[in-house]
Each structure stands twice: as C-alpha cells, then as structure tokens.
XYZ file of C-alpha atoms in Angstrom:
446
model
C -25.564 -6.527 71.058
C -24.757 -3.732 69.931
C -20.759 -5.904 70.766
C -21.700 -8.320 68.329
C -23.343 -6.207 65.778
C -19.478 -4.299 65.239
C -17.651 -6.895 65.556
C -19.833 -8.778 63.087
C -19.261 -5.855 60.625
C -15.384 -5.874 60.887
C -15.786 -9.208 60.078
C -16.881 -8.533 57.087
C -14.887 -5.788 56.050
C -11.650 -7.265 56.479
C -10.018 -8.767 52.257
C -9.903 -12.159 52.121
C -7.080 -14.212 51.944
C -5.734 -14.762 48.582
C -7.216 -18.645 47.536
C -5.062 -21.173 46.249
C -5.055 -22.067 42.713
C -5.057 -24.305 39.937
C -3.252 -24.546 37.267
C -5.546 -26.234 34.440
C -4.520 -25.786 30.879
C -2.038 -24.759 28.670
C -3.620 -21.920 27.469
C -0.891 -18.264 27.898
C -4.407 -16.976 29.347
C -7.828 -16.246 30.476
C -9.838 -18.500 32.997
C -7.256 -21.429 34.500
C -4.052 -20.213 32.647
C -0.617 -20.098 34.741
C -0.941 -15.835 33.725
C -4.852 -16.056 35.405
C -2.454 -18.244 38.429
C -0.377 -15.724 38.986
C -2.590 -12.690 38.946
C -4.784 -13.961 41.109
C -1.459 -14.815 43.692
C -1.399 -16.645 46.508
C -0.722 -21.066 45.561
C -0.280 -22.321 42.594
C -0.162 -25.561 41.530
C -0.925 -27.344 38.603
C -3.141 -30.165 37.457
C -1.492 -33.088 36.655
C -0.170 -34.489 32.896
C -0.910 -30.876 31.467
C 1.632 -30.338 28.493
C 4.394 -27.985 28.048
C 3.026 -24.236 28.378
C 3.322 -22.079 26.005
C 3.289 -17.842 26.705
C 3.027 -15.596 24.752
C 4.808 -12.264 25.997
C 6.974 -12.542 29.088
C 4.891 -13.903 32.283
C 5.304 -11.260 35.221
C 4.984 -12.558 39.305
C 4.432 -9.232 41.598
C 5.074 -10.126 45.078
C 3.411 -13.103 48.123
C 3.447 -16.133 44.250
C 3.700 -19.601 45.329
C 4.635 -21.935 42.506
C 4.679 -25.445 42.742
C 4.836 -28.507 41.343
C 5.337 -31.367 43.437
C 5.984 -33.987 40.204
C 8.209 -31.420 38.917
C 7.504 -32.164 35.518
C 6.199 -29.261 33.962
C 7.801 -27.281 31.615
C 6.532 -23.563 30.691
C 7.857 -21.936 27.241
C 7.889 -19.216 24.793
C 5.433 -19.200 21.327
C 5.903 -19.307 18.748
C 5.130 -15.681 18.579
C 6.446 -14.643 22.019
C 8.135 -11.518 22.138
C 11.463 -12.331 23.614
C 13.482 -11.278 27.650
C 13.417 -12.617 29.694
C 10.283 -16.000 29.971
C 9.291 -15.734 34.122
C 9.809 -12.499 35.786
C 9.927 -11.861 39.373
C 9.564 -8.352 40.169
C 8.095 -9.044 43.826
C 9.082 -11.588 47.230
C 7.844 -14.322 45.049
C 8.982 -18.191 44.484
C 8.492 -21.226 42.280
C 9.765 -24.788 42.859
C 9.319 -27.682 40.402
C 9.151 -25.794 37.867
C 10.913 -26.665 34.125
C 12.055 -23.478 32.608
C 13.474 -23.719 28.470
C 13.565 -20.387 26.552
C 15.675 -20.561 23.719
C 17.815 -17.702 22.846
C 17.868 -15.239 25.674
C 16.943 -15.470 29.490
C 14.986 -18.003 31.637
C 13.761 -15.755 34.597
C 14.569 -12.750 35.852
C 15.092 -10.862 39.699
C 14.305 -7.318 40.341
C 16.795 -5.422 41.816
C 16.178 -5.854 46.428
C 13.694 -8.925 44.911
C 13.964 -12.177 47.552
C 12.793 -14.328 44.875
C 13.759 -18.376 45.673
C 13.619 -20.994 42.747
C 14.808 -24.403 43.920
C 14.741 -27.654 42.004
C 13.635 -26.206 38.910
C 15.488 -27.336 36.306
C 16.032 -23.946 33.339
C 17.719 -24.981 29.353
C 17.461 -23.029 26.285
C 18.753 -20.278 26.555
C 21.545 -17.664 27.370
C 21.275 -16.749 31.226
C 19.617 -19.653 33.506
C 18.519 -16.426 35.856
C 19.814 -13.449 35.918
C 19.049 -11.077 39.001
C 19.059 -7.610 38.063
C 20.940 -6.332 40.711
C 23.441 -7.434 43.673
C 21.998 -10.807 45.540
C 22.855 -14.132 46.679
C 26.826 -15.494 45.510
C 26.077 -18.989 43.458
C 27.828 -21.951 44.315
C 32.225 -21.918 43.214
C 34.756 -24.509 43.373
C 31.714 -27.481 41.883
C 33.558 -31.407 42.433
C 30.869 -34.325 41.593
C 33.203 -38.106 42.512
C 34.648 -39.965 43.759
C 31.735 -43.065 44.252
C 31.634 -43.155 48.271
C 31.873 -46.844 49.215
C 28.262 -46.276 49.906
C 26.889 -46.209 47.428
C 26.566 -42.494 47.069
C 27.837 -39.356 44.031
C 28.652 -36.488 46.702
C 28.945 -32.904 45.105
C 30.966 -30.304 46.394
C 32.315 -27.093 46.445
C 31.953 -23.420 48.647
C 28.890 -20.596 48.785
C 29.362 -17.501 51.175
C 26.466 -17.281 53.271
C 24.598 -21.189 54.297
C 21.277 -21.888 53.341
C 19.919 -24.859 50.520
C 22.488 -26.029 47.377
C 20.165 -27.015 44.894
C 21.897 -28.608 42.025
C 21.371 -29.524 38.317
C 22.563 -32.473 35.870
C 23.448 -30.997 31.969
C 24.318 -28.049 30.434
C 21.971 -24.880 31.396
C 22.892 -23.495 27.554
C 21.797 -27.254 25.640
C 18.788 -27.719 24.122
C 18.674 -31.132 26.388
C 16.263 -30.246 29.549
C 18.814 -30.276 32.295
C 17.641 -32.204 35.810
C 17.814 -31.084 39.108
C 19.770 -33.717 40.721
C 19.653 -32.978 44.434
C 19.382 -30.378 47.447
C 20.786 -29.980 51.069
C 21.335 -27.403 53.490
C 24.448 -26.224 53.725
C 26.760 -23.604 55.807
C 29.579 -20.567 54.824
C 31.886 -21.863 53.455
C 32.681 -25.234 51.891
C 30.227 -28.009 51.341
C 30.048 -31.834 50.548
C 26.893 -34.091 49.696
C 25.476 -37.295 47.612
C 23.862 -36.124 44.925
C 19.671 -37.753 45.070
C 20.550 -39.243 41.183
C 23.192 -39.465 39.091
C 24.006 -36.661 36.840
C 24.637 -37.908 32.979
C 28.661 -39.121 33.085
C 30.783 -37.241 31.350
C 28.617 -34.431 31.434
C 27.681 -31.019 33.134
C 26.573 -29.975 36.868
C 25.483 -26.943 38.171
C 24.472 -25.293 41.516
C 22.490 -22.427 43.420
C 23.048 -20.730 46.491
C 18.498 -19.674 48.025
C 19.034 -17.642 51.502
C 16.913 -15.223 52.987
C 17.884 -12.818 49.801
C 15.921 -15.467 47.275
C 18.406 -18.012 44.510
C 21.531 -16.864 43.550
C 22.154 -17.121 39.698
C 22.824 -20.908 37.873
C 26.785 -21.470 38.878
C 29.831 -21.649 36.282
C 29.161 -25.516 34.860
C 31.809 -28.359 36.381
C 32.776 -31.719 34.732
C 31.140 -34.607 35.838
C 33.878 -38.021 35.681
C 32.980 -40.345 33.080
C 33.307 -43.107 35.122
C 31.372 -42.305 38.271
C 30.490 -46.338 38.211
C 31.310 -48.050 41.295
C 33.203 -51.757 40.483
C 31.771 -55.348 40.949
C 32.824 -58.166 40.219
C 32.232 -60.185 36.990
C 32.433 -63.439 37.378
C 34.347 -65.659 39.572
C 35.412 -69.924 38.216
C 38.145 -71.584 40.438
C 41.289 -72.811 38.351
C 42.536 -75.876 40.709
C 40.879 -77.106 43.956
C 42.591 -73.830 45.771
C 43.125 -70.997 43.397
C 39.895 -69.105 41.943
C 40.866 -66.254 39.928
C 38.336 -62.992 39.673
C 37.220 -60.987 37.057
C 35.794 -56.681 38.174
C 33.685 -54.569 36.436
C 37.219 -52.540 35.059
C 40.542 -52.052 35.729
C 40.857 -52.057 39.596
C 44.154 -50.080 41.441
C 46.211 -52.414 42.856
C 47.693 -50.950 45.733
C 44.018 -50.984 46.478
C 43.904 -54.776 46.473
C 44.979 -57.256 48.940
C 44.002 -60.681 50.759
C 41.809 -59.343 52.729
C 39.440 -56.849 51.287
C 37.386 -60.625 49.428
C 36.223 -63.319 51.635
C 35.331 -66.827 49.558
C 33.311 -69.514 49.906
C 33.869 -72.875 48.703
C 31.677 -76.090 48.694
C 29.631 -74.413 51.832
C 32.833 -73.818 53.990
C 34.558 -70.353 54.341
C 37.859 -70.595 53.051
C 41.177 -68.623 54.128
C 43.591 -66.557 51.660
C 46.959 -67.366 51.909
C 47.937 -65.580 48.530
C 46.924 -63.454 46.066
C 47.965 -61.009 42.936
C 46.997 -59.126 40.314
C 47.774 -59.036 36.490
C 48.954 -55.372 35.117
C 46.835 -53.117 34.414
C 43.771 -54.670 37.050
C 42.207 -56.687 35.122
C 42.103 -60.078 36.513
C 42.390 -61.117 40.884
C 43.898 -64.724 40.753
C 44.032 -65.621 45.002
C 44.740 -68.917 45.920
C 43.327 -70.958 49.712
C 45.285 -73.424 52.065
C 42.135 -74.617 51.923
C 41.507 -77.073 49.065
C 38.935 -78.337 47.418
C 37.315 -81.580 46.021
C 36.976 -80.897 41.866
C 33.757 -79.784 40.818
C 32.618 -77.824 43.778
C 31.831 -74.052 43.219
C 30.921 -71.700 45.561
C 30.597 -67.494 45.626
C 33.087 -64.686 46.350
C 31.950 -61.389 48.215
C 34.282 -58.114 48.916
C 34.700 -58.708 52.133
C 33.394 -54.465 52.854
C 32.224 -51.546 50.683
C 35.302 -49.507 49.913
C 37.365 -51.806 49.373
C 38.682 -51.739 46.319
C 39.275 -49.042 43.930
C 39.395 -47.743 39.563
C 41.667 -45.334 38.343
C 38.552 -43.048 38.362
C 38.292 -43.111 42.426
C 35.115 -44.992 42.304
C 34.625 -47.596 45.502
C 33.260 -50.541 45.686
C 30.356 -50.583 47.166
C 28.437 -53.869 46.851
C 29.375 -57.468 49.145
C 26.961 -59.199 47.027
C 28.902 -62.087 46.313
C 29.054 -64.284 43.090
C 28.698 -67.300 41.267
C 32.620 -69.168 41.790
C 32.477 -71.355 38.378
C 33.616 -75.211 39.072
C 37.148 -76.188 38.609
C 37.274 -76.997 34.442
C 37.528 -80.968 36.337
C 34.484 -81.877 37.250
C 32.780 -83.631 34.213
C 30.788 -85.594 36.606
C 26.906 -85.027 36.560
C 24.972 -84.145 38.752
C 23.312 -87.264 40.243
C 19.504 -87.477 41.217
C 17.674 -90.593 43.680
C 13.873 -90.457 45.282
C 12.043 -88.707 43.272
C 7.870 -88.750 44.449
C 4.711 -87.432 43.897
C 2.808 -86.475 47.574
C -0.095 -87.078 46.149
C 0.865 -88.973 43.435
C -3.265 -88.572 42.664
C -3.932 -84.081 41.514
C -6.758 -81.741 42.488
C -5.720 -78.552 40.840
C -8.512 -76.393 42.287
C -10.305 -76.337 47.114
C -12.688 -77.348 46.223
C -15.391 -80.002 49.635
C -12.974 -82.821 47.719
C -9.901 -81.767 47.509
C -8.485 -79.586 50.644
C -5.012 -79.380 49.381
C -3.865 -79.354 46.105
C -1.321 -79.197 43.611
C 1.006 -81.831 45.591
C 5.600 -82.166 46.546
C 7.579 -83.386 44.565
C 11.168 -84.254 46.892
C 13.893 -85.585 45.474
C 18.020 -86.041 46.265
C 20.093 -84.488 43.549
C 24.311 -84.715 44.450
C 24.612 -80.627 43.455
C 22.800 -77.308 43.846
C 21.764 -76.861 40.284
C 19.912 -74.925 37.748
C 16.494 -78.409 37.409
C 14.500 -78.263 34.577
C 10.208 -79.911 34.624
C 9.903 -81.698 31.979
C 5.907 -82.994 31.889
C 4.580 -85.719 28.793
C 1.029 -86.677 28.790
C 0.195 -90.409 28.306
C 0.973 -91.015 24.728
C 4.992 -89.414 24.842
C 3.954 -85.275 23.775
C 5.463 -82.482 25.391
C 2.792 -80.433 27.870
C 5.050 -78.334 28.924
C 7.784 -77.552 31.536
C 9.432 -75.456 34.549
C 12.255 -74.690 36.058
C 13.926 -74.657 39.400
C 16.883 -72.784 41.158
C 18.744 -75.294 43.411
C 20.914 -73.005 45.790
C 21.927 -76.611 47.453
C 22.727 -80.404 46.941
C 20.725 -82.647 49.364
C 16.911 -83.408 50.158
C 15.120 -80.845 47.955
C 10.864 -80.217 47.900
C 8.554 -78.393 45.753
C 5.391 -77.812 46.813
C 4.348 -77.388 42.350
C 0.235 -76.672 42.058
C -0.310 -78.606 38.419
C -0.233 -75.217 36.703
C 1.664 -74.656 33.607
C 3.286 -71.491 31.983
C -0.450 -70.354 34.312
C -2.703 -72.859 32.458
C -3.933 -75.935 34.406
C -2.948 -79.022 33.104
C -6.772 -81.082 31.960
C -7.342 -84.496 33.858
C -5.705 -87.875 32.813
C -2.455 -89.111 33.222
C 1.272 -87.729 32.723
C 5.121 -88.096 33.616
C 7.590 -86.489 35.601
C 11.263 -86.195 33.869
C 13.806 -83.209 35.939
C 17.272 -82.802 35.127
C 20.275 -80.614 36.977
C 22.087 -78.345 35.277
C 25.965 -77.644 37.984
C 27.442 -74.218 37.515
C 29.804 -75.824 34.768
C 27.078 -77.097 31.885
C 26.698 -80.467 33.640
C 23.156 -81.908 33.092
C 22.064 -85.282 34.151
C 22.893 -88.326 33.111
C 19.828 -90.688 33.733
C 17.449 -88.905 34.924
C 14.891 -89.869 37.233
C 10.422 -89.862 35.789
C 8.105 -90.434 37.969
C 3.846 -91.263 36.723
C 1.224 -88.913 38.267
C -2.599 -88.501 37.663
C -4.531 -85.058 36.866
C -7.965 -85.798 38.500
C -11.753 -84.313 37.932
C -13.487 -81.713 41.443
C -16.170 -80.608 41.622
C -17.686 -78.401 44.871
C-alpha cells in the first residue's frame, strides 16, 4: 500500500508535457494568438481560413516549439507599428513548416548562433534577407539549374550541397514583393543532386533553395534563372495533303536533328500506315511525312509521337505526350456523310421510371458512312424547334445512342415530336439529306 501511495505522488509531481496549441485569431498577442501559442511551447497549428497575422514586435521562438501549417496558406508579416529587425527569431532548436513570411525592408527569419532551427516549405518574400544565420551553420545549395523538361513530363532541379539532407526549392524572388512559392523538395546526399520539382516555378523567373540537415536549415541559396521556355513541345494539328502525305504542325519549332520517321505513329482510316519519307522545313515549324501505304480521298485518321522524348525544342525540352491528334482528310473530300436506317426503339417514350414505365427513354439507331459530330435536332408537332443535343461519333457504321428524352436538363412535355440527324465530318462536310423520324412522349403515372 505504501508503494502505491508513493507511485501516485510521483505521478502527480511529474512535469506536464507541452500541449498542442491552435492559433485561432490574427492578433499580435493574447489568447488564441501565434505569440501566445509559441510561448506555451509544443506543437502550434492554425485554425483554417486565418487571414494574415500581423506582428507589432519580433516573435521569438525558443527551444521545443513545432510550428506547422500543412495547407501552407498562413502568412505572418509586420504591422504598421512593427519595431524592425527580423520578423521571427529562433533562439532555440525548434521548427517551422508551411508558414509564409514577409517583412518589407528587413530580414525574414534570424537564427541564433549554434541553434539548429528547421525551416521548411515556408515561402519568404519582400525581405532584404530571407534567413539570417547568426554564426556558422549549414551551407546553402550552390550551382542551381532548372530544366529542361523531361520525357516523363517532370522539370528537374539540379545543384550541389556540402552535406546530405533535404533540399527545399522556392520559385520567385524572395527580395521582391510578389510571394514566392514552394515548388518541391527531396532528400539528397552530399555532392551533386537532381530531383523533379512537384510544381512549376514561374517561367523566366527565379528559383532558390535551402538545405536542412541535423544542424538546421541553411540560408537561402543564390537565385538561379528559370528558362523562359519550360514547356514540352506537342502536336497542335495535322492534315492530309494528299492520299499519302501528311503535314504536322507542332506547338513550337523543333530541332531538326531530333526529328525522325520513327518518332511518329500514323493511322489513317483505322489502319496503321508505314512512313517511308519525311522532311522538316527550316526553322522546324512544319513536318511533312509520306507513307507507302496510301488511303482513299476523304479518309481521315490520327497521328502521335511514337514514344515520350521523341523530339526536342530549341530550349532542350523534350516531348512527353503520346496523345494522338486528328489528321484531317485531304481537300479532295467533298463527300458529305450519308445517314441511313434511322429508327427509335421504342417510338413511344416515357421519361420517368414508374410501375407503368420500366425502361424510360429510347435508343436511337442509325448508320453513318463516316465519323464526325452528330447533331440531333428535335421539333414539336407544330414544326417549332424544341432543342438539340450533340454526340461525337468516333467511328463510321452502325450507331446506337441512348437518349432519356431531356433537352438542356429539361424533360420534354407529352406530345408528338420529330427528330432530324446531321453529321459533320473532319473537313466540314455536313449531311445533305438528313434523315428524320417521328416519336411520341407519353404521360405515365405510378
């Protein structure tokens, strides 16, 4: 019994662990403020939707404080009566993650000599110096370079670090008034590194980085220039000039030495076509491809890059998409799509499922001589236009379209109607003799 009493007494005498504190307002001090939460120690989080937190005097962060905002949308700055100096001063080993900082005309964050402060994913801007280490500390990354766009679509950041740790990259100029943004991080080893950024920095802008090791976070690196062009080239359009030649227009000029026949995959009229000749105009703005397997006049198809990384632009960005684009048929196509065998099943349409209407809507069936954009026009019995809807037909042949009897999210009223169908092909030819059929919308009740 005596042992139990002593154990309880020891438990009551033990110091309480620091509790998590949530910042609930933007006041400089007082209950719910950032200053009060930091003073309490432990983990500091933020209430969602907080506006800028404006400080009247510098905020001192002692040891044992973890400030974190996973959403990275809280900003801490100076009020009009701020006394100057660094906005936030770390005097003990603590951390801050995801908090944006600005301090016009002064230092963003200072770290006392010998203090291992971790500052990550925290964009700092409108300052004379983002992070000031008062004494020796972790060295900032050097030799930063951005680009070029890779075949997998990523944009790499490369550089050199003096020790292993975590590199955080920030797009924008921290000395400017426009907020910077965190664009990615990676764990790296001592020496050269490269890793893909998780977001794009501003093209033609600046990028900086910090290194966080067991000794804390470095000052920001010198800014590196982001290339003005960090966009991968893609195919904008393609069309058939003849029944064996296709011209391709890329989104930007390509480097001729990177372009070859094997870089392209051509399909015309549903069949893969072997490419046997080709050429690129000076400047790289047009590519001409010839196949030994011709197609018929008016037949269309598609073309794509055969694999990621097939071609390169002048800035060194390589293509990363194999998404096909439509090859428009040659100008010899003056034939309009022909539609036949149009019918409804059923022709008496109920619109809502009830005990008397087990299967609302109808199926529209017809045959088209070529694919294209189908427009379904509906007229009332008095020849007044009731509305229309559109479907993209990817192939020719028999089409089956399920329709629920609604136009523009409104159900048709009961009565007799006429539907007319037209199809426009890839070169703009539209059905001349549009088929039409009548149908009736009926009332149903439970």
